[in-house]
Amino acid sequence: MYGRWRSFILKVVIAALLAWLLASAPLPSFAREAWFPYVQVPVVVFVLICYIGKLMLDTFFYNHYRP
């Protein structure tokens, strides 16, 4: 069980760092319209939450034992 927790926490930290980089990255020149900054951060946070939810289901509710 310790290995699952360690793997889970490592993946969550990597995903959070990637989300932070994507949310705080400077906007490219084509995305300087008024609506893009209001969409960038919520989309990144939504994808992060979905990924963490999938990761939790796979880590804690998937049978890791071979028959």
PDB file of N, CA, C and O in Angstrom:
ATOM      1  N   MET A   1       0.836  -1.196   0.000  1.00  0.00           N
ATOM      2  CA  MET A   1       0.000   0.000   0.000  1.00  0.00           C
ATOM      3  C   MET A   1       0.880   1.257   0.000  1.00  0.00           C
ATOM      4  O   MET A   1       0.493   2.267  -0.555  1.00  0.00           O
ATOM      5  N   TYR A   2       2.065   1.170   0.619  1.00  0.00           N
ATOM      6  CA  TYR A   2       2.952   2.334   0.663  1.00  0.00           C
ATOM      7  C   TYR A   2       3.388   2.747  -0.732  1.00  0.00           C
ATOM      8  O   TYR A   2       3.485   3.940  -1.029  1.00  0.00           O
ATOM      9  N   GLY A   3       3.626   1.772  -1.593  1.00  0.00           N
ATOM     10  CA  GLY A   3       4.038   2.068  -2.962  1.00  0.00           C
ATOM     11  C   GLY A   3       2.958   2.789  -3.742  1.00  0.00           C
ATOM     12  O   GLY A   3       3.238   3.660  -4.564  1.00  0.00           O
ATOM     13  N   ARG A   4       1.697   2.429  -3.493  1.00  0.00           N
ATOM     14  CA  ARG A   4       0.582   3.109  -4.164  1.00  0.00           C
ATOM     15  C   ARG A   4       0.497   4.564  -3.734  1.00  0.00           C
ATOM     16  O   ARG A   4       0.284   5.442  -4.552  1.00  0.00           O
ATOM     17  N   TRP A   5       0.635   4.807  -2.428  1.00  0.00           N
ATOM     18  CA  TRP A   5       0.563   6.183  -1.928  1.00  0.00           C
ATOM     19  C   TRP A   5       1.698   7.028  -2.496  1.00  0.00           C
ATOM     20  O   TRP A   5       1.493   8.168  -2.900  1.00  0.00           O
ATOM     21  N   ARG A   6       2.887   6.454  -2.507  1.00  0.00           N
ATOM     22  CA  ARG A   6       4.042   7.192  -3.018  1.00  0.00           C
ATOM     23  C   ARG A   6       3.861   7.527  -4.494  1.00  0.00           C
ATOM     24  O   ARG A   6       4.110   8.657  -4.923  1.00  0.00           O
ATOM     25  N   SER A   7       3.407   6.561  -5.268  1.00  0.00           N
ATOM     26  CA  SER A   7       3.164   6.785  -6.690  1.00  0.00           C
ATOM     27  C   SER A   7       2.058   7.813  -6.898  1.00  0.00           C
ATOM     28  O   SER A   7       2.163   8.692  -7.763  1.00  0.00           O
ATOM     29  N   PHE A   8       0.997   7.715  -6.114  1.00  0.00           N
ATOM     30  CA  PHE A   8      -0.119   8.654  -6.218  1.00  0.00           C
ATOM     31  C   PHE A   8       0.326  10.081  -5.909  1.00  0.00           C
ATOM     32  O   PHE A   8       0.038  11.013  -6.665  1.00  0.00           O
ATOM     33  N   ILE A   9       1.053  10.259  -4.824  1.00  0.00           N
ATOM     34  CA  ILE A   9       1.491  11.600  -4.426  1.00  0.00           C
ATOM     35  C   ILE A   9       2.469  12.169  -5.444  1.00  0.00           C
ATOM     36  O   ILE A   9       2.391  13.357  -5.795  1.00  0.00           O
ATOM     37  N   LEU A  10       3.359  11.352  -5.963  1.00  0.00           N
ATOM     38  CA  LEU A  10       4.304  11.812  -6.976  1.00  0.00           C
ATOM     39  C   LEU A  10       3.573  12.277  -8.243  1.00  0.00           C
ATOM     40  O   LEU A  10       3.866  13.342  -8.790  1.00  0.00           O
ATOM     41  N   LYS A  11       2.603  11.511  -8.688  1.00  0.00           N
ATOM     42  CA  LYS A  11       1.844  11.889  -9.886  1.00  0.00           C
ATOM     43  C   LYS A  11       1.011  13.144  -9.659  1.00  0.00           C
ATOM     44  O   LYS A  11       0.887  13.977 -10.559  1.00  0.00           O
ATOM     45  N   VAL A  12       0.441  13.303  -8.473  1.00  0.00           N
ATOM     46  CA  VAL A  12      -0.339  14.506  -8.172  1.00  0.00           C
ATOM     47  C   VAL A  12       0.562  15.735  -8.144  1.00  0.00           C
ATOM     48  O   VAL A  12       0.201  16.796  -8.664  1.00  0.00           O
ATOM     49  N   VAL A  13       1.744  15.612  -7.569  1.00  0.00           N
ATOM     50  CA  VAL A  13       2.678  16.743  -7.516  1.00  0.00           C
ATOM     51  C   VAL A  13       3.132  17.130  -8.923  1.00  0.00           C
ATOM     52  O   VAL A  13       3.176  18.316  -9.265  1.00  0.00           O
ATOM     53  N   ILE A  14       3.440  16.151  -9.749  1.00  0.00           N
ATOM     54  CA  ILE A  14       3.847  16.446 -11.129  1.00  0.00           C
ATOM     55  C   ILE A  14       2.706  17.114 -11.891  1.00  0.00           C
ATOM     56  O   ILE A  14       2.916  18.088 -12.616  1.00  0.00           O
ATOM     57  N   ALA A  15       1.484  16.607 -11.722  1.00  0.00           N
ATOM     58  CA  ALA A  15       0.331  17.194 -12.400  1.00  0.00           C
ATOM     59  C   ALA A  15       0.071  18.621 -11.906  1.00  0.00           C
ATOM     60  O   ALA A  15      -0.254  19.508 -12.707  1.00  0.00           O
ATOM     61  N   ALA A  16       0.225  18.853 -10.608  1.00  0.00           N
ATOM     62  CA  ALA A  16       0.010  20.197 -10.071  1.00  0.00           C
ATOM     63  C   ALA A  16       1.070  21.176 -10.586  1.00  0.00           C
ATOM     64  O   ALA A  16       0.756  22.320 -10.910  1.00  0.00           O
ATOM     65  N   LEU A  17       2.309  20.722 -10.664  1.00  0.00           N
ATOM     66  CA  LEU A  17       3.362  21.594 -11.211  1.00  0.00           C
ATOM     67  C   LEU A  17       3.114  21.905 -12.687  1.00  0.00           C
ATOM     68  O   LEU A  17       3.288  23.054 -13.115  1.00  0.00           O
ATOM     69  N   LEU A  18       2.701  20.912 -13.438  1.00  0.00           N
ATOM     70  CA  LEU A  18       2.394  21.145 -14.846  1.00  0.00           C
ATOM     71  C   LEU A  18       1.206  22.092 -15.001  1.00  0.00           C
ATOM     72  O   LEU A  18       1.229  22.991 -15.850  1.00  0.00           O
ATOM     73  N   ALA A  19       0.190  21.921 -14.175  1.00  0.00           N
ATOM     74  CA  ALA A  19      -0.966  22.817 -14.225  1.00  0.00           C
ATOM     75  C   ALA A  19      -0.566  24.236 -13.842  1.00  0.00           C
ATOM     76  O   ALA A  19      -1.038  25.209 -14.449  1.00  0.00           O
ATOM     77  N   TRP A  20       0.286  24.366 -12.852  1.00  0.00           N
ATOM     78  CA  TRP A  20       0.739  25.707 -12.459  1.00  0.00           C
ATOM     79  C   TRP A  20       1.513  26.366 -13.595  1.00  0.00           C
ATOM     80  O   TRP A  20       1.341  27.561 -13.863  1.00  0.00           O
ATOM     81  N   LEU A  21       2.374  25.596 -14.268  1.00  0.00           N
ATOM     82  CA  LEU A  21       3.121  26.150 -15.396  1.00  0.00           C
ATOM     83  C   LEU A  21       2.190  26.570 -16.530  1.00  0.00           C
ATOM     84  O   LEU A  21       2.374  27.628 -17.137  1.00  0.00           O
ATOM     85  N   LEU A  22       1.187  25.739 -16.836  1.00  0.00           N
ATOM     86  CA  LEU A  22       0.261  26.077 -17.910  1.00  0.00           C
ATOM     87  C   LEU A  22      -0.627  27.265 -17.550  1.00  0.00           C
ATOM     88  O   LEU A  22      -0.962  28.073 -18.416  1.00  0.00           O
ATOM     89  N   ALA A  23      -1.027  27.367 -16.294  1.00  0.00           N
ATOM     90  CA  ALA A  23      -1.905  28.462 -15.885  1.00  0.00           C
ATOM     91  C   ALA A  23      -1.160  29.780 -15.767  1.00  0.00           C
ATOM     92  O   ALA A  23      -1.745  30.853 -15.967  1.00  0.00           O
ATOM     93  N   SER A  24       0.122  29.738 -15.456  1.00  0.00           N
ATOM     94  CA  SER A  24       0.869  30.981 -15.271  1.00  0.00           C
ATOM     95  C   SER A  24       1.778  31.314 -16.449  1.00  0.00           C
ATOM     96  O   SER A  24       2.528  32.287 -16.376  1.00  0.00           O
ATOM     97  N   ALA A  25       1.697  30.527 -17.499  1.00  0.00           N
ATOM     98  CA  ALA A  25       2.536  30.784 -18.672  1.00  0.00           C
ATOM     99  C   ALA A  25       2.097  32.082 -19.354  1.00  0.00           C
ATOM    100  O   ALA A  25       0.908  32.420 -19.370  1.00  0.00           O
ATOM    101  N   PRO A  26       3.036  32.817 -19.901  1.00  0.00           N
ATOM    102  CA  PRO A  26       2.650  34.023 -20.626  1.00  0.00           C
ATOM    103  C   PRO A  26       1.832  33.661 -21.860  1.00  0.00           C
ATOM    104  O   PRO A  26       2.026  32.611 -22.470  1.00  0.00           O
ATOM    105  N   LEU A  27       0.907  34.515 -22.197  1.00  0.00           N
ATOM    106  CA  LEU A  27       0.028  34.244 -23.327  1.00  0.00           C
ATOM    107  C   LEU A  27       0.765  34.397 -24.651  1.00  0.00           C
ATOM    108  O   LEU A  27       1.558  35.320 -24.824  1.00  0.00           O
ATOM    109  N   PRO A  28       0.516  33.504 -25.580  1.00  0.00           N
ATOM    110  CA  PRO A  28       1.113  33.664 -26.905  1.00  0.00           C
ATOM    111  C   PRO A  28       0.471  34.845 -27.639  1.00  0.00           C
ATOM    112  O   PRO A  28      -0.571  35.352 -27.240  1.00  0.00           O
ATOM    113  N   SER A  29       1.097  35.266 -28.702  1.00  0.00           N
ATOM    114  CA  SER A  29       0.626  36.472 -29.395  1.00  0.00           C
ATOM    115  C   SER A  29      -0.750  36.288 -30.004  1.00  0.00           C
ATOM    116  O   SER A  29      -1.513  37.252 -30.097  1.00  0.00           O
ATOM    117  N   PHE A  30      -1.114  35.068 -30.425  1.00  0.00           N
ATOM    118  CA  PHE A  30      -2.428  34.880 -31.036  1.00  0.00           C
ATOM    119  C   PHE A  30      -3.550  34.871 -30.005  1.00  0.00           C
ATOM    120  O   PHE A  30      -4.706  34.986 -30.353  1.00  0.00           O
ATOM    121  N   ALA A  31      -3.219  34.741 -28.724  1.00  0.00           N
ATOM    122  CA  ALA A  31      -4.231  34.612 -27.682  1.00  0.00           C
ATOM    123  C   ALA A  31      -4.373  35.878 -26.852  1.00  0.00           C
ATOM    124  O   ALA A  31      -4.721  35.816 -25.690  1.00  0.00           O
ATOM    125  N   ARG A  32      -4.154  36.988 -27.420  1.00  0.00           N
ATOM    126  CA  ARG A  32      -4.252  38.242 -26.660  1.00  0.00           C
ATOM    127  C   ARG A  32      -5.658  38.822 -26.676  1.00  0.00           C
ATOM    128  O   ARG A  32      -5.873  39.947 -26.237  1.00  0.00           O
ATOM    129  N   GLU A  33      -6.627  38.059 -27.210  1.00  0.00           N
ATOM    130  CA  GLU A  33      -8.002  38.535 -27.162  1.00  0.00           C
ATOM    131  C   GLU A  33      -8.479  38.592 -25.711  1.00  0.00           C
ATOM    132  O   GLU A  33      -7.884  38.010 -24.830  1.00  0.00           O
ATOM    133  N   ALA A  34      -9.581  39.255 -25.498  1.00  0.00           N
ATOM    134  CA  ALA A  34     -10.055  39.471 -24.132  1.00  0.00           C
ATOM    135  C   ALA A  34     -10.591  38.195 -23.480  1.00  0.00           C
ATOM    136  O   ALA A  34     -10.543  38.065 -22.263  1.00  0.00           O
ATOM    137  N   TRP A  35     -11.088  37.243 -24.252  1.00  0.00           N
ATOM    138  CA  TRP A  35     -11.719  36.068 -23.664  1.00  0.00           C
ATOM    139  C   TRP A  35     -10.723  34.977 -23.285  1.00  0.00           C
ATOM    140  O   TRP A  35     -11.012  34.155 -22.418  1.00  0.00           O
ATOM    141  N   PHE A  36      -9.570  34.914 -23.913  1.00  0.00           N
ATOM    142  CA  PHE A  36      -8.648  33.790 -23.704  1.00  0.00           C
ATOM    143  C   PHE A  36      -8.135  33.679 -22.268  1.00  0.00           C
ATOM    144  O   PHE A  36      -8.111  32.578 -21.715  1.00  0.00           O
ATOM    145  N   PRO A  37      -7.721  34.759 -21.620  1.00  0.00           N
ATOM    146  CA  PRO A  37      -7.254  34.611 -20.225  1.00  0.00           C
ATOM    147  C   PRO A  37      -8.339  34.128 -19.272  1.00  0.00           C
ATOM    148  O   PRO A  37      -8.052  33.450 -18.284  1.00  0.00           O
ATOM    149  N   TYR A  38      -9.596  34.419 -19.580  1.00  0.00           N
ATOM    150  CA  TYR A  38     -10.690  33.971 -18.715  1.00  0.00           C
ATOM    151  C   TYR A  38     -11.042  32.499 -18.935  1.00  0.00           C
ATOM    152  O   TYR A  38     -11.776  31.918 -18.154  1.00  0.00           O
ATOM    153  N   VAL A  39     -10.510  31.916 -19.988  1.00  0.00           N
ATOM    154  CA  VAL A  39     -10.769  30.518 -20.293  1.00  0.00           C
ATOM    155  C   VAL A  39      -9.567  29.641 -19.951  1.00  0.00           C
ATOM    156  O   VAL A  39      -9.730  28.483 -19.566  1.00  0.00           O
ATOM    157  N   GLN A  40      -8.374  30.167 -20.045  1.00  0.00           N
ATOM    158  CA  GLN A  40      -7.148  29.386 -19.871  1.00  0.00           C
ATOM    159  C   GLN A  40      -7.069  28.748 -18.483  1.00  0.00           C
ATOM    160  O   GLN A  40      -6.892  27.535 -18.365  1.00  0.00           O
ATOM    161  N   VAL A  41      -7.190  29.524 -17.441  1.00  0.00           N
ATOM    162  CA  VAL A  41      -7.022  28.999 -16.078  1.00  0.00           C
ATOM    163  C   VAL A  41      -8.158  28.046 -15.696  1.00  0.00           C
ATOM    164  O   VAL A  41      -7.878  26.957 -15.170  1.00  0.00           O
ATOM    165  N   PRO A  42      -9.433  28.367 -15.952  1.00  0.00           N
ATOM    166  CA  PRO A  42     -10.473  27.388 -15.596  1.00  0.00           C
ATOM    167  C   PRO A  42     -10.341  26.063 -16.335  1.00  0.00           C
ATOM    168  O   PRO A  42     -10.598  24.998 -15.756  1.00  0.00           O
ATOM    169  N   VAL A  43      -9.927  26.082 -17.585  1.00  0.00           N
ATOM    170  CA  VAL A  43      -9.749  24.831 -18.324  1.00  0.00           C
ATOM    171  C   VAL A  43      -8.606  24.021 -17.728  1.00  0.00           C
ATOM    172  O   VAL A  43      -8.717  22.800 -17.556  1.00  0.00           O
ATOM    173  N   VAL A  44      -7.516  24.667 -17.375  1.00  0.00           N
ATOM    174  CA  VAL A  44      -6.378  23.963 -16.773  1.00  0.00           C
ATOM    175  C   VAL A  44      -6.778  23.359 -15.427  1.00  0.00           C
ATOM    176  O   VAL A  44      -6.457  22.203 -15.132  1.00  0.00           O
ATOM    177  N   VAL A  45      -7.507  24.093 -14.616  1.00  0.00           N
ATOM    178  CA  VAL A  45      -7.936  23.586 -13.308  1.00  0.00           C
ATOM    179  C   VAL A  45      -8.931  22.439 -13.474  1.00  0.00           C
ATOM    180  O   VAL A  45      -8.859  21.433 -12.761  1.00  0.00           O
ATOM    181  N   PHE A  46      -9.849  22.545 -14.431  1.00  0.00           N
ATOM    182  CA  PHE A  46     -10.802  21.475 -14.681  1.00  0.00           C
ATOM    183  C   PHE A  46     -10.102  20.194 -15.106  1.00  0.00           C
ATOM    184  O   PHE A  46     -10.412  19.108 -14.609  1.00  0.00           O
ATOM    185  N   VAL A  47      -9.137  20.297 -16.002  1.00  0.00           N
ATOM    186  CA  VAL A  47      -8.394  19.118 -16.449  1.00  0.00           C
ATOM    187  C   VAL A  47      -7.590  18.527 -15.291  1.00  0.00           C
ATOM    188  O   VAL A  47      -7.515  17.303 -15.140  1.00  0.00           O
ATOM    189  N   LEU A  48      -7.008  19.369 -14.452  1.00  0.00           N
ATOM    190  CA  LEU A  48      -6.261  18.880 -13.287  1.00  0.00           C
ATOM    191  C   LEU A  48      -7.173  18.108 -12.335  1.00  0.00           C
ATOM    192  O   LEU A  48      -6.819  17.022 -11.875  1.00  0.00           O
ATOM    193  N   ILE A  49      -8.346  18.641 -12.057  1.00  0.00           N
ATOM    194  CA  ILE A  49      -9.276  17.971 -11.143  1.00  0.00           C
ATOM    195  C   ILE A  49      -9.747  16.648 -11.734  1.00  0.00           C
ATOM    196  O   ILE A  49      -9.835  15.637 -11.023  1.00  0.00           O
ATOM    197  N   CYS A  50     -10.035  16.628 -13.030  1.00  0.00           N
ATOM    198  CA  CYS A  50     -10.440  15.364 -13.679  1.00  0.00           C
ATOM    199  C   CYS A  50      -9.314  14.341 -13.629  1.00  0.00           C
ATOM    200  O   CYS A  50      -9.551  13.158 -13.372  1.00  0.00           O
ATOM    201  N   TYR A  51      -8.090  14.772 -13.864  1.00  0.00           N
ATOM    202  CA  TYR A  51      -6.954  13.846 -13.821  1.00  0.00           C
ATOM    203  C   TYR A  51      -6.740  13.300 -12.412  1.00  0.00           C
ATOM    204  O   TYR A  51      -6.485  12.101 -12.238  1.00  0.00           O
ATOM    205  N   ILE A  52      -6.838  14.140 -11.409  1.00  0.00           N
ATOM    206  CA  ILE A  52      -6.652  13.669 -10.031  1.00  0.00           C
ATOM    207  C   ILE A  52      -7.770  12.696  -9.652  1.00  0.00           C
ATOM    208  O   ILE A  52      -7.526  11.695  -8.980  1.00  0.00           O
ATOM    209  N   GLY A  53      -8.995  12.955 -10.094  1.00  0.00           N
ATOM    210  CA  GLY A  53     -10.095  12.032  -9.834  1.00  0.00           C
ATOM    211  C   GLY A  53      -9.866  10.680 -10.476  1.00  0.00           C
ATOM    212  O   GLY A  53     -10.076   9.621  -9.866  1.00  0.00           O
ATOM    213  N   LYS A  54      -9.427  10.667 -11.730  1.00  0.00           N
ATOM    214  CA  LYS A  54      -9.118   9.415 -12.424  1.00  0.00           C
ATOM    215  C   LYS A  54      -7.973   8.696 -11.738  1.00  0.00           C
ATOM    216  O   LYS A  54      -7.992   7.476 -11.570  1.00  0.00           O
ATOM    217  N   LEU A  55      -6.984   9.452 -11.312  1.00  0.00           N
ATOM    218  CA  LEU A  55      -5.835   8.864 -10.627  1.00  0.00           C
ATOM    219  C   LEU A  55      -6.253   8.233  -9.304  1.00  0.00           C
ATOM    220  O   LEU A  55      -5.781   7.152  -8.945  1.00  0.00           O
ATOM    221  N   MET A  56      -7.151   8.886  -8.582  1.00  0.00           N
ATOM    222  CA  MET A  56      -7.634   8.323  -7.315  1.00  0.00           C
ATOM    223  C   MET A  56      -8.400   7.027  -7.549  1.00  0.00           C
ATOM    224  O   MET A  56      -8.217   6.049  -6.814  1.00  0.00           O
ATOM    225  N   LEU A  57      -9.271   7.016  -8.563  1.00  0.00           N
ATOM    226  CA  LEU A  57     -10.017   5.793  -8.857  1.00  0.00           C
ATOM    227  C   LEU A  57      -9.081   4.657  -9.243  1.00  0.00           C
ATOM    228  O   LEU A  57      -9.242   3.521  -8.787  1.00  0.00           O
ATOM    229  N   ASP A  58      -8.104   4.944 -10.084  1.00  0.00           N
ATOM    230  CA  ASP A  58      -7.172   3.906 -10.512  1.00  0.00           C
ATOM    231  C   ASP A  58      -6.283   3.429  -9.368  1.00  0.00           C
ATOM    232  O   ASP A  58      -5.918   2.258  -9.311  1.00  0.00           O
ATOM    233  N   THR A  59      -5.937   4.319  -8.465  1.00  0.00           N
ATOM    234  CA  THR A  59      -5.024   3.960  -7.382  1.00  0.00           C
ATOM    235  C   THR A  59      -5.719   3.184  -6.278  1.00  0.00           C
ATOM    236  O   THR A  59      -5.208   2.164  -5.811  1.00  0.00           O
ATOM    237  N   PHE A  60      -6.880   3.636  -5.860  1.00  0.00           N
ATOM    238  CA  PHE A  60      -7.499   3.067  -4.665  1.00  0.00           C
ATOM    239  C   PHE A  60      -8.590   2.040  -4.940  1.00  0.00           C
ATOM    240  O   PHE A  60      -8.891   1.222  -4.084  1.00  0.00           O
ATOM    241  N   PHE A  61      -9.200   2.044  -6.123  1.00  0.00           N
ATOM    242  CA  PHE A  61     -10.319   1.147  -6.365  1.00  0.00           C
ATOM    243  C   PHE A  61     -10.044   0.101  -7.422  1.00  0.00           C
ATOM    244  O   PHE A  61     -10.907  -0.710  -7.732  1.00  0.00           O
ATOM    245  N   TYR A  62      -8.870   0.100  -8.013  1.00  0.00           N
ATOM    246  CA  TYR A  62      -8.516  -0.896  -9.010  1.00  0.00           C
ATOM    247  C   TYR A  62      -7.771  -2.031  -8.317  1.00  0.00           C
ATOM    248  O   TYR A  62      -6.870  -1.796  -7.511  1.00  0.00           O
ATOM    249  N   ASN A  63      -8.156  -3.253  -8.626  1.00  0.00           N
ATOM    250  CA  ASN A  63      -7.523  -4.407  -8.000  1.00  0.00           C
ATOM    251  C   ASN A  63      -6.135  -4.618  -8.609  1.00  0.00           C
ATOM    252  O   ASN A  63      -6.006  -5.017  -9.752  1.00  0.00           O
ATOM    253  N   HIS A  64      -5.096  -4.372  -7.832  1.00  0.00           N
ATOM    254  CA  HIS A  64      -3.721  -4.462  -8.314  1.00  0.00           C
ATOM    255  C   HIS A  64      -3.122  -5.857  -8.142  1.00  0.00           C
ATOM    256  O   HIS A  64      -2.000  -6.091  -8.507  1.00  0.00           O
ATOM    257  N   TYR A  65      -3.856  -6.760  -7.543  1.00  0.00           N
ATOM    258  CA  TYR A  65      -3.339  -8.092  -7.293  1.00  0.00           C
ATOM    259  C   TYR A  65      -3.620  -8.999  -8.488  1.00  0.00           C
ATOM    260  O   TYR A  65      -4.702  -9.009  -9.038  1.00  0.00           O
ATOM    261  N   ARG A  66      -2.618  -9.756  -8.872  1.00  0.00           N
ATOM    262  CA  ARG A  66      -2.770 -10.699  -9.987  1.00  0.00           C
ATOM    263  C   ARG A  66      -3.388 -11.997  -9.460  1.00  0.00           C
ATOM    264  O   ARG A  66      -2.975 -12.467  -8.397  1.00  0.00           O
ATOM    265  N   PRO A  67      -4.310 -12.583 -10.209  1.00  0.00           N
ATOM    266  CA  PRO A  67      -4.917 -13.860  -9.731  1.00  0.00           C
ATOM    267  C   PRO A  67      -3.959 -15.020  -9.830  1.00  0.00           C
ATOM    268  O   PRO A  67      -2.974 -15.027 -10.442  1.00  0.00           O
TER     269      PRO A  67
END
